[in-house]
Short mmCIF file of N, CA and C in Angstrom, two decimals:
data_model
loop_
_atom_site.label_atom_id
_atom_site.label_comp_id
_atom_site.label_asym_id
_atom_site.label_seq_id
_atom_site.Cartn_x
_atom_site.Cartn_y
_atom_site.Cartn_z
N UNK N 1 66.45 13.07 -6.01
CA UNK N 1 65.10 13.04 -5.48
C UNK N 1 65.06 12.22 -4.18
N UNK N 2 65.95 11.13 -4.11
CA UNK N 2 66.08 10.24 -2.94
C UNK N 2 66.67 10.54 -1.50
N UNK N 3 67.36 11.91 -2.24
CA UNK N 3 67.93 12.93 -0.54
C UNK N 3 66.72 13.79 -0.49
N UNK N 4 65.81 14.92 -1.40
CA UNK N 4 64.93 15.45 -0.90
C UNK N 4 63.63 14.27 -0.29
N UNK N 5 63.51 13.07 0.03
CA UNK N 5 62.70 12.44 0.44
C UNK N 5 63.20 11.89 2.44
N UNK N 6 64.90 12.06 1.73
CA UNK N 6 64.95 11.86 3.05
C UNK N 6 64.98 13.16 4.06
N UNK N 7 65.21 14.22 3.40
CA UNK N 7 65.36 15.85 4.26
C UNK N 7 64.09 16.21 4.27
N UNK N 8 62.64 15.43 4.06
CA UNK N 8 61.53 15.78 4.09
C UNK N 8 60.85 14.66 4.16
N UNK N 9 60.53 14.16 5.24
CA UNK N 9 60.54 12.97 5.58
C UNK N 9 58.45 13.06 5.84
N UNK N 10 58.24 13.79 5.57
CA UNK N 10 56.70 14.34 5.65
C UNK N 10 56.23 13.88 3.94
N UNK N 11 57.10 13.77 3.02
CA UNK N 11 56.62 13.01 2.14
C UNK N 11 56.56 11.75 1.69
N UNK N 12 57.59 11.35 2.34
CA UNK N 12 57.49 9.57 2.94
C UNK N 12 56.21 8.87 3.15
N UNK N 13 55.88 9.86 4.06
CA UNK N 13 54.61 9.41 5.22
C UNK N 13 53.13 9.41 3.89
N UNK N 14 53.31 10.82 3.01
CA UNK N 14 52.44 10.90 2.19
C UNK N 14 52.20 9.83 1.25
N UNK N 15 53.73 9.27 0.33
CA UNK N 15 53.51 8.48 -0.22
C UNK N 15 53.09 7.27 -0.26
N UNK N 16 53.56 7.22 0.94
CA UNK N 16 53.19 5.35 1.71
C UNK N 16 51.28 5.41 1.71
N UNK N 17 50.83 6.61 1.85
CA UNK N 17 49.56 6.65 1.72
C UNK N 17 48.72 6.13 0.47
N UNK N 18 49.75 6.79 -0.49
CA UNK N 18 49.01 6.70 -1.67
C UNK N 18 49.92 5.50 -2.63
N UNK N 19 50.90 5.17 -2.24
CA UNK N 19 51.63 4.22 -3.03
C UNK N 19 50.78 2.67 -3.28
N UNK N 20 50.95 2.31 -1.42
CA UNK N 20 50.23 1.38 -1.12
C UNK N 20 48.75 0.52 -2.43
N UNK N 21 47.84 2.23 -2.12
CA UNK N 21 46.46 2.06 -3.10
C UNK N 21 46.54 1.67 -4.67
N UNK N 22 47.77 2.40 -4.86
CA UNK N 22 47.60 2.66 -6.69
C UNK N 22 48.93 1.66 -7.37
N UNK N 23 49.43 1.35 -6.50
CA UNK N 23 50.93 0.44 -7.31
C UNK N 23 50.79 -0.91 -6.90
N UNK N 24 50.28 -1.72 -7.62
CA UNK N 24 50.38 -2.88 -7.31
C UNK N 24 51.80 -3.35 -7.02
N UNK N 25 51.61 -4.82 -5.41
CA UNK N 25 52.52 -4.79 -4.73
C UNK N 25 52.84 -3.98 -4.07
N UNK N 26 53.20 -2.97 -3.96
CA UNK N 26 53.75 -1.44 -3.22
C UNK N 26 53.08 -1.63 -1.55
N UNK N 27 53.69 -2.26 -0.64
CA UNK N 27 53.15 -1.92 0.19
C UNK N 27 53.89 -0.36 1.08
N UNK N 28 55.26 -0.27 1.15
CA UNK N 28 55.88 0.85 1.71
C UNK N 28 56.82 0.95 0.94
N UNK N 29 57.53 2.66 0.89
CA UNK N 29 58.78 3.49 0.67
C UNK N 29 59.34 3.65 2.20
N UNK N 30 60.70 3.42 2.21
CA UNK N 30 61.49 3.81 3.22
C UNK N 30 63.16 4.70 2.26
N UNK N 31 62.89 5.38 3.00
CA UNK N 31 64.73 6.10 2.83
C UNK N 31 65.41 6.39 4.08
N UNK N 32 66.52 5.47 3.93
CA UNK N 32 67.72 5.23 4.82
C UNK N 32 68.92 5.89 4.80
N UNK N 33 70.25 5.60 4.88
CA UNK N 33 71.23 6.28 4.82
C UNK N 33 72.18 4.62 4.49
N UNK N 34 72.74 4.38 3.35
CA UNK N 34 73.15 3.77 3.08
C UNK N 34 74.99 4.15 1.95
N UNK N 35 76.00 3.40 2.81
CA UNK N 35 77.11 3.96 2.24
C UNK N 35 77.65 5.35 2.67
N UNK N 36 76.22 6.35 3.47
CA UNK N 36 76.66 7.65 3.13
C UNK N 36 75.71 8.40 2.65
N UNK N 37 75.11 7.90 2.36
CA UNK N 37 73.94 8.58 0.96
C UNK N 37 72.55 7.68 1.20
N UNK N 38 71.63 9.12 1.19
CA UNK N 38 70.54 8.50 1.27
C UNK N 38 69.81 6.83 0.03
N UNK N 39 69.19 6.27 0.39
CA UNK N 39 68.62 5.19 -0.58
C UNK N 39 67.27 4.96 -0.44
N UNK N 40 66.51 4.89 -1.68
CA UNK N 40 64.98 4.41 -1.42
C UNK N 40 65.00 2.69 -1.36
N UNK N 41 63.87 2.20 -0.75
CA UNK N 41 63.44 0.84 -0.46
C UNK N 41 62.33 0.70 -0.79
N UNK N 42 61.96 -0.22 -1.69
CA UNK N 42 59.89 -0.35 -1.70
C UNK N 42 60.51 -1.95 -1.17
N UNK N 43 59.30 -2.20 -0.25
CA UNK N 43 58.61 -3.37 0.70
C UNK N 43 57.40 -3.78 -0.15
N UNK N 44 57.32 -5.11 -0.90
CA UNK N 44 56.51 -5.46 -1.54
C UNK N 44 55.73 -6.61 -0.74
N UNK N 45 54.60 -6.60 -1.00
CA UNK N 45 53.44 -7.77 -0.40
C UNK N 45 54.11 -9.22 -1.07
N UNK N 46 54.47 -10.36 -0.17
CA UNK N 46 55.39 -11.62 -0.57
C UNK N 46 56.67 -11.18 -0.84
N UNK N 47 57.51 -10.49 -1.07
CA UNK N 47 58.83 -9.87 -1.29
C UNK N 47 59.28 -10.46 0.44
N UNK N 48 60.70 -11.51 0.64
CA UNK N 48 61.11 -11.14 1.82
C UNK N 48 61.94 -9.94 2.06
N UNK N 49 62.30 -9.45 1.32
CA UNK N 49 63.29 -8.19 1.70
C UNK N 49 63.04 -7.06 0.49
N UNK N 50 63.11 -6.05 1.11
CA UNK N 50 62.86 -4.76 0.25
C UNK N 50 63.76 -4.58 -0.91
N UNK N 51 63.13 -3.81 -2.26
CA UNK N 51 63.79 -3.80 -3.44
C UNK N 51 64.44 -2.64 -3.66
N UNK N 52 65.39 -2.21 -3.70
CA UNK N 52 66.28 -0.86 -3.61
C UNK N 52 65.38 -0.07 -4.75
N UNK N 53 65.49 0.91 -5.37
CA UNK N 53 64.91 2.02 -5.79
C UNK N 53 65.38 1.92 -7.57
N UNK N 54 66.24 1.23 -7.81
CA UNK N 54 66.67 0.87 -9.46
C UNK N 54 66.42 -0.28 -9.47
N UNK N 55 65.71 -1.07 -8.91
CA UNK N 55 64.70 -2.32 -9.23
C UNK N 55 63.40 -2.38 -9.33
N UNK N 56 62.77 -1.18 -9.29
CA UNK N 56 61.73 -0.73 -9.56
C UNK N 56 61.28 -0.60 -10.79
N UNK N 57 60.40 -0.95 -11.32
CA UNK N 57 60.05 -0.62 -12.88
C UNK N 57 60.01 1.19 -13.11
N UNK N 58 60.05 1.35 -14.28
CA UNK N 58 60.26 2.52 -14.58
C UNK N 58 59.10 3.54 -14.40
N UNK N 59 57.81 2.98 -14.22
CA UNK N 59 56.58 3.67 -14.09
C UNK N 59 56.37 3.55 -12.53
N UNK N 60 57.19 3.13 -11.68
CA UNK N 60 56.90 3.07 -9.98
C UNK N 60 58.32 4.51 -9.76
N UNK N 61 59.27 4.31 -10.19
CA UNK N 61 60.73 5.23 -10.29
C UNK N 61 59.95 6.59 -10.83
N UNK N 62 59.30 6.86 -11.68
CA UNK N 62 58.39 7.66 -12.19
C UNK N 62 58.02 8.83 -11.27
N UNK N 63 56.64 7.95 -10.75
CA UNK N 63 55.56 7.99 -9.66
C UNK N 63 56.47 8.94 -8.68
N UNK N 64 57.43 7.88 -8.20
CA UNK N 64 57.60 8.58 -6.91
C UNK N 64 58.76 9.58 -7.12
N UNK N 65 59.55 10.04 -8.19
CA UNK N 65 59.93 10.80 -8.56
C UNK N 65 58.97 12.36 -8.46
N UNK N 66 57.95 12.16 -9.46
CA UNK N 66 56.62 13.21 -9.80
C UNK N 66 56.21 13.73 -8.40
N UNK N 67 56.22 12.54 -7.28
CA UNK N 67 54.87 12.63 -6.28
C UNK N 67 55.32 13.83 -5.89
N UNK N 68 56.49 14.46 -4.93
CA UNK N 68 56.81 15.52 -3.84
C UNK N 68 56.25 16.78 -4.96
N UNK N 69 56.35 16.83 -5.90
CA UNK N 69 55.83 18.18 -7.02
C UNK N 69 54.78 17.93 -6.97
N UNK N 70 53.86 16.88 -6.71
CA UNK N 70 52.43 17.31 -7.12
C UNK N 70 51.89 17.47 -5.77
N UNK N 71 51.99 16.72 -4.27
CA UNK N 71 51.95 16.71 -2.88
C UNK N 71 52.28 18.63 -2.95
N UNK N 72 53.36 18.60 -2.89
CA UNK N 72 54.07 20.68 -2.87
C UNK N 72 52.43 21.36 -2.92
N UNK N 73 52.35 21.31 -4.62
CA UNK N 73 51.24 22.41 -5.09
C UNK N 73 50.38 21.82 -4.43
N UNK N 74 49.47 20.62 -4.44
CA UNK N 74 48.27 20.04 -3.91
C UNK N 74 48.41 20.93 -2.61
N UNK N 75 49.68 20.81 -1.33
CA UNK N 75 49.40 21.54 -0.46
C UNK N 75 49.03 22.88 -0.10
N UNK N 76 50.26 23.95 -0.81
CA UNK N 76 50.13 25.20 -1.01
C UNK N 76 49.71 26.01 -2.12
N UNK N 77 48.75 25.20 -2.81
CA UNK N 77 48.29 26.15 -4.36
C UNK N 77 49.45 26.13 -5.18
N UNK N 78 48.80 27.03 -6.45
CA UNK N 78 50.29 27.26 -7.41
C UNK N 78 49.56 26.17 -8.53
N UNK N 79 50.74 25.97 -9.60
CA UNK N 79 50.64 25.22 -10.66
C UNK N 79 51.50 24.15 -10.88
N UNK N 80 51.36 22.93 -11.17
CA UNK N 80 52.47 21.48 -11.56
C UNK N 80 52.40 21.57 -12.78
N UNK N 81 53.62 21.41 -13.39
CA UNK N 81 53.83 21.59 -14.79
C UNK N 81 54.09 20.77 -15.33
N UNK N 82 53.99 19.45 -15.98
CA UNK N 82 54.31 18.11 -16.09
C UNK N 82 54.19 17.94 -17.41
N UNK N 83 55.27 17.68 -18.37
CA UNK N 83 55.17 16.87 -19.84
C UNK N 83 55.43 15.57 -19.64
N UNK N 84 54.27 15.42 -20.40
CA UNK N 84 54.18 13.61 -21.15
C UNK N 84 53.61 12.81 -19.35
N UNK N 85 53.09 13.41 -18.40
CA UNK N 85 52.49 12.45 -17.43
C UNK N 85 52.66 10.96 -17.59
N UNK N 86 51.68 10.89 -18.98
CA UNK N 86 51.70 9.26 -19.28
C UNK N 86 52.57 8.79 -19.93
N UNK N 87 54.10 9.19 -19.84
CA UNK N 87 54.95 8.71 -20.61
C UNK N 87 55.54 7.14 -19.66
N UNK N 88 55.02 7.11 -18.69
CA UNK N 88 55.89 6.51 -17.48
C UNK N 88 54.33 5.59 -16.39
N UNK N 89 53.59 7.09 -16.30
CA UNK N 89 52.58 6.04 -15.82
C UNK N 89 51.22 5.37 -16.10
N UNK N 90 51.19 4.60 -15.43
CA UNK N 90 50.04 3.63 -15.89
C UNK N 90 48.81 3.97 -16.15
N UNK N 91 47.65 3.86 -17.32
CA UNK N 91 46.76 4.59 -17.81
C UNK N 91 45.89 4.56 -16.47
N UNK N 92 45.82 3.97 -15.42
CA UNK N 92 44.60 3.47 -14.63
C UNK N 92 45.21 4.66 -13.64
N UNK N 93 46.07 4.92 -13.36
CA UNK N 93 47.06 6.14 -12.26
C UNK N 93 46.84 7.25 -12.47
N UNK N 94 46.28 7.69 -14.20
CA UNK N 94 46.63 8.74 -14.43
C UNK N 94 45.16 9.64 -13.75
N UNK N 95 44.40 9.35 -14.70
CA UNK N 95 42.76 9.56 -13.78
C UNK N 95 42.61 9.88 -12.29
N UNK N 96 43.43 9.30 -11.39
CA UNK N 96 43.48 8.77 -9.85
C UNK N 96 44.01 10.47 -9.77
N UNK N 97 45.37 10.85 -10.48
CA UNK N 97 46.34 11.69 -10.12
C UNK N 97 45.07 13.12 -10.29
N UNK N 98 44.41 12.54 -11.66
CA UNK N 98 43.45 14.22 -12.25
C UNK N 98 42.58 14.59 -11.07
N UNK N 99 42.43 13.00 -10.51
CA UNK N 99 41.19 13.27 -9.11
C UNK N 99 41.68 14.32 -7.95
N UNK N 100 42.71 14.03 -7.56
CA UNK N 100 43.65 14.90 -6.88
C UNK N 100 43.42 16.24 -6.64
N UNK N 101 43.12 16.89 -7.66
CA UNK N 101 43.08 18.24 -8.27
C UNK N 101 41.84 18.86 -8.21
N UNK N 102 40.85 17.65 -8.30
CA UNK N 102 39.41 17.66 -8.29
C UNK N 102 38.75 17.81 -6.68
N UNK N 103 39.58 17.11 -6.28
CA UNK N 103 38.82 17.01 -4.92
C UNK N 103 39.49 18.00 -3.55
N UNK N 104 38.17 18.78 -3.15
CA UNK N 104 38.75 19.79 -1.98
C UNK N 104 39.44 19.38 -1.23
N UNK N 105 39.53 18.44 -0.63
CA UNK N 105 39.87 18.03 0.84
C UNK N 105 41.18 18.08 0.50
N UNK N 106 41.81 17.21 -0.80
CA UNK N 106 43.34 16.90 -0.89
C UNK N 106 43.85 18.57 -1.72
N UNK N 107 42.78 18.97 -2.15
CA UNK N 107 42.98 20.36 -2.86
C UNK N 107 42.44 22.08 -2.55
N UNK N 108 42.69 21.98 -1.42
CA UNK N 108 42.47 23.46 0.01
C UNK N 108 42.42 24.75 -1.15
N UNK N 109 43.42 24.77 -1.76
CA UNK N 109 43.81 25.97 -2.32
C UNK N 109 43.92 26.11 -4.04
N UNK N 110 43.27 25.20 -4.42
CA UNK N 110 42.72 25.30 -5.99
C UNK N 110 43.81 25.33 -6.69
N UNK N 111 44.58 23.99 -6.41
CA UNK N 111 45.98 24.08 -7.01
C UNK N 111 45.82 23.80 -9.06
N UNK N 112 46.47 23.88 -9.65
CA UNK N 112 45.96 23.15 -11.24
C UNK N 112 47.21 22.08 -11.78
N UNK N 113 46.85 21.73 -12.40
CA UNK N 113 47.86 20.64 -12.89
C UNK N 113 47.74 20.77 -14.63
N UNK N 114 48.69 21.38 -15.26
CA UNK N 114 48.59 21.41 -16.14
C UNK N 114 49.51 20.33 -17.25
N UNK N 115 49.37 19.21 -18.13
CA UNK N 115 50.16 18.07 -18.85
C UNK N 115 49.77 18.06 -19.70
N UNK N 116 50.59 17.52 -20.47
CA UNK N 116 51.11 17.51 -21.89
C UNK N 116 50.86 15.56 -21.96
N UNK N 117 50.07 15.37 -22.78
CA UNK N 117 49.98 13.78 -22.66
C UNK N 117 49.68 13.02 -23.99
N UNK N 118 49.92 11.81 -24.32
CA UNK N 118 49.29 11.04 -25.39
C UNK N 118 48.19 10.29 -25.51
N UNK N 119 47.91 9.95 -24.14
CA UNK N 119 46.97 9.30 -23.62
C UNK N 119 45.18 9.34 -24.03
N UNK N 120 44.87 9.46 -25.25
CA UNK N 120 43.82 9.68 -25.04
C UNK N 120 42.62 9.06 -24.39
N UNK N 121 42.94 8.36 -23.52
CA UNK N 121 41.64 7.82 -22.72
C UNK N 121 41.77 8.84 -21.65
N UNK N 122 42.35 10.00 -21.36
CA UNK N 122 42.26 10.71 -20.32
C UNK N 122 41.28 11.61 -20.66
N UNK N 123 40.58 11.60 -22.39
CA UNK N 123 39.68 12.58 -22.38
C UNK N 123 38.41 12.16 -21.90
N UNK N 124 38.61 11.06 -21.09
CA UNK N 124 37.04 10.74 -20.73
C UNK N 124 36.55 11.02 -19.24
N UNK N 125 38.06 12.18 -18.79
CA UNK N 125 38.05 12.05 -16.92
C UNK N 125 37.53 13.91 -17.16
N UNK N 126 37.74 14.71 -18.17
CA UNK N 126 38.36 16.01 -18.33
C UNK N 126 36.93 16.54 -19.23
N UNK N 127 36.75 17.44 -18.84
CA UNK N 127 35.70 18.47 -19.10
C UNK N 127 36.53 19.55 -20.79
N UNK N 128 35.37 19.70 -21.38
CA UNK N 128 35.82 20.56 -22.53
C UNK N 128 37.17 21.77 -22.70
N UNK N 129 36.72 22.41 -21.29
CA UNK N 129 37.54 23.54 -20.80
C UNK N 129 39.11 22.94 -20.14
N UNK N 130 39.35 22.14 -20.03
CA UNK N 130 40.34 21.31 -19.65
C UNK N 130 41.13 20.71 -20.67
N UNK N 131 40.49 20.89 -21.88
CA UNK N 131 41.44 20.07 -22.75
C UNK N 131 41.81 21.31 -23.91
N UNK N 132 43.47 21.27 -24.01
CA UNK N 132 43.47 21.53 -25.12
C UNK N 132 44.69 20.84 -26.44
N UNK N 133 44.19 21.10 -27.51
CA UNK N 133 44.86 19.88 -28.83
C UNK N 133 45.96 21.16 -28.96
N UNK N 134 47.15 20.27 -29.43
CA UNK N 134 48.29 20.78 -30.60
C UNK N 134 47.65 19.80 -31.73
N UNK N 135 48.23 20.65 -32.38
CA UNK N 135 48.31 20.06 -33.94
C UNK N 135 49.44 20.95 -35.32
N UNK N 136 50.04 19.79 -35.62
CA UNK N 136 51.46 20.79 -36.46
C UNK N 136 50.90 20.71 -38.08
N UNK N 137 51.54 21.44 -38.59
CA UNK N 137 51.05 21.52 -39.59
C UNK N 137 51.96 21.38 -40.82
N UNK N 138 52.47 20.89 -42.07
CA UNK N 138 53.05 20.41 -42.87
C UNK N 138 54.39 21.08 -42.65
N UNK N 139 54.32 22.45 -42.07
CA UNK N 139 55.71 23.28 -42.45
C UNK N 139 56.45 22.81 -40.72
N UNK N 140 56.00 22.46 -39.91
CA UNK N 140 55.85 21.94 -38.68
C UNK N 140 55.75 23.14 -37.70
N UNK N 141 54.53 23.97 -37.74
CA UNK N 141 54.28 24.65 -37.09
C UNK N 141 53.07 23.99 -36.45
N UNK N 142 53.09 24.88 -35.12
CA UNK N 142 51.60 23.86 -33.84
C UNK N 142 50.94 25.14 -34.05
N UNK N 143 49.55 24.93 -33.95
CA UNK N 143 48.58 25.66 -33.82
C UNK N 143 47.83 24.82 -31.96
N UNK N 144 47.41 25.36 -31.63
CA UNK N 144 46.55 25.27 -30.32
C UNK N 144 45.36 25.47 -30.34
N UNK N 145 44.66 24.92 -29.78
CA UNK N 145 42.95 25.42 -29.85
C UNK N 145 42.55 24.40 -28.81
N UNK N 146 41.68 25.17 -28.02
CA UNK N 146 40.65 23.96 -26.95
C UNK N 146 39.71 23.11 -27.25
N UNK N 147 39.52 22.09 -27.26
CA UNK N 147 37.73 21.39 -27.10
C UNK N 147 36.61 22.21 -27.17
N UNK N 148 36.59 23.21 -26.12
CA UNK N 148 35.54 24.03 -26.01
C UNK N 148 35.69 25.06 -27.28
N UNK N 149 36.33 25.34 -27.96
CA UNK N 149 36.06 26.37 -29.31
C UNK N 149 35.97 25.42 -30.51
N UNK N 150 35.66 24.13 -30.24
CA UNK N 150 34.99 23.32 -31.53
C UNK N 150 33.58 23.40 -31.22
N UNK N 151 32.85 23.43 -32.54
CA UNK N 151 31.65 23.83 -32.79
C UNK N 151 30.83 22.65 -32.23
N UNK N 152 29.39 22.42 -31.66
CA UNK N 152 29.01 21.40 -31.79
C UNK N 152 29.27 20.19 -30.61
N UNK N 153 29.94 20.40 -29.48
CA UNK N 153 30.04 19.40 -28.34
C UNK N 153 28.81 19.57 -27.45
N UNK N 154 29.22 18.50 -26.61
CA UNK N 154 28.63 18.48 -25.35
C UNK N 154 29.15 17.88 -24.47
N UNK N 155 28.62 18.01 -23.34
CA UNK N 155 29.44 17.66 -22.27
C UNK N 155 29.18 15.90 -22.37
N UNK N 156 27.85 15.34 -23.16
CA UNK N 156 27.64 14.55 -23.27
C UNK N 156 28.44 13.37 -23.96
N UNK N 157 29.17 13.96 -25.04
CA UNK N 157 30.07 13.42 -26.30
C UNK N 157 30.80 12.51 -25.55
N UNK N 158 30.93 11.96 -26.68
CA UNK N 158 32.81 10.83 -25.74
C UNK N 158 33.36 11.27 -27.08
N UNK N 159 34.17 11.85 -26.10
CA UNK N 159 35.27 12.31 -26.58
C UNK N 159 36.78 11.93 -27.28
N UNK N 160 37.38 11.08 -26.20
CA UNK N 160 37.55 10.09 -26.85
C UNK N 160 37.28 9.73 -28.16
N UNK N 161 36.17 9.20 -28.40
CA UNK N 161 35.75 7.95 -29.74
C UNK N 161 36.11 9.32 -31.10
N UNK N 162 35.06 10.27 -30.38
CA UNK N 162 35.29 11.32 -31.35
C UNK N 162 36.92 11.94 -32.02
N UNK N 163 37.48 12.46 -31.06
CA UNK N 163 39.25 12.39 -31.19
C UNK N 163 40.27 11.38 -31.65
N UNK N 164 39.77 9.93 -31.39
CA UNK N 164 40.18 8.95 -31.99
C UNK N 164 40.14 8.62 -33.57
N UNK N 165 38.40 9.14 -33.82
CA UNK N 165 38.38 9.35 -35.14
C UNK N 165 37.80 10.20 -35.97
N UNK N 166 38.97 11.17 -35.41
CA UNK N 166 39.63 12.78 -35.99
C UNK N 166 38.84 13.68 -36.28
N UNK N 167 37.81 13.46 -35.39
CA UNK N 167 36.86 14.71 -35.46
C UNK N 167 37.49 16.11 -34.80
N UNK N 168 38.14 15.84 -34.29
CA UNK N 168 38.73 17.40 -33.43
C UNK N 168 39.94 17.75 -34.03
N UNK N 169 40.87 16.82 -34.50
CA UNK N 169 41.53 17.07 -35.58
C UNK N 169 42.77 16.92 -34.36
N UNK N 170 44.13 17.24 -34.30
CA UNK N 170 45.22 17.01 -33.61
C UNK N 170 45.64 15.34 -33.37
N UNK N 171 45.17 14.76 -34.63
CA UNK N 171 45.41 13.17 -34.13
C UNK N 171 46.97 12.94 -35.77
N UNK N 172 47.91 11.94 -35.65
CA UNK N 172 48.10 11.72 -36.62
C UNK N 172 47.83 11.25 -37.68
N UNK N 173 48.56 11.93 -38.96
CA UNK N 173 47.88 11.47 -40.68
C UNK N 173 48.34 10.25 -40.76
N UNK N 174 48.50 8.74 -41.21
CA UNK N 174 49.71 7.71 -41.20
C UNK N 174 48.95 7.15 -42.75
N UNK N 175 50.03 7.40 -43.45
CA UNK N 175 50.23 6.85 -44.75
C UNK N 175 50.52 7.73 -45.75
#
C-alpha cells in the first residue's frame, strides 16, 4: 500500500487533508524512498521527528491503508466493499467515513459504501434502508433481513437501544 501511495502521490495530498482532522496527533503522511523502497512517515504535533509507518497504532495503519479505496470510489462512483470497518477504527471515525458518502461535494457520482460491522452505535448515523442484520441460526445458517422489513419502526426509534435489547433480533444469545 506504501508504493501505491508513493506512484500516486494525489493521495498523499488527500490524506494529509483528512488525517490531520480525524487522528489525533496526525499532523502529516509523507512517502519517501528509503533503502530502495518506498516508506510511510506520520509527523506528529510535539513528535521531533517523524514515526515510520509500523509505529503507528493499528487503527492509524488501518485508516490509511482503507483511505486510497474509499478516495478511488468517492471520486469515480462504483461501490467500496469493506468487512468489519470497525474492526481497526475508532467508533468516533466511523460516522465521519458514513458522512463521506452522504455528502455531494466529496460524493459527485453517488458512490455507496457497503460494511460489514459490530459496531452498533453506527445505527444511530444510518437510516432503516441502510441497515441490514445477519443472524445464524442453531444449525449455523445466516438468514438476512433489513431494518426496514421489521414491522413497526420509525425513522424516529433509536435504534440502537432497540437492537441492543434484541428487539430486531441479530444480537447474541450468552448463556
Amino acid at each position: 500500500m506504501i508504493k501505491y501511495y508513493f506512484d500516486n502521490p494525489h493521495y498523499i495530498e488527500k490524506i494529509n487533508n483528512d488525517i490531520a482532522r480525524i487522528d489525533v496527533g496526525v499532523a502529516q503522511v509523507e512517502v519517501s524512498i528509503v533503502g530502495g523502497t518506498p516508506a510511510a512517515f506520520f509527523s506528529h504535533h510535539g513528535l521531533f521527528a517523524p514515526m515510520p509507518f509500523g509505529f503507528e497504532s493499528h487503527g492509524t495503519r488501518q485508516f490509511f491503508k482503507l483511505y486510497p479505496s474509499l478516495v478511488f470510489v468517492l471520486e469515480r462512483g462504483g461501490v467500496a466493499i469493506i468487512d468489519e470497518l470497525d474492526a481497526a477504527i475508532h467508533p468516533l471515525v466511523l460516522p465521519e467515513i458514513l458522512r463521506w458518502f452522504h455528502d455531494p461535494g466529496r460524493n459527485p457520482h453517488d458512490a455507496q459504501l457497503w460494511i460489514t460491522c459490530h459496531n452498533a452505535s453506527l445505527l444511530e448515523h444510518l437510516t432503516p434502508g441502510e441497515v441490514l442484520f445477519c443472524e445464524k441460526d442453531g444449525a449455523g445458517r445466516t438468514q438476512v433481513y433489513g431494518l426496514s422489513d421489521i414491522d413497526k419502526i420509525s425513522a424516529d426509534d433509536n435504534f440502537y437501544r432497540k437492537y441492543m435489547g434484541g428487539l430486531f433480533g441479530a444480537v447474541p444469545q450468552i448463556g
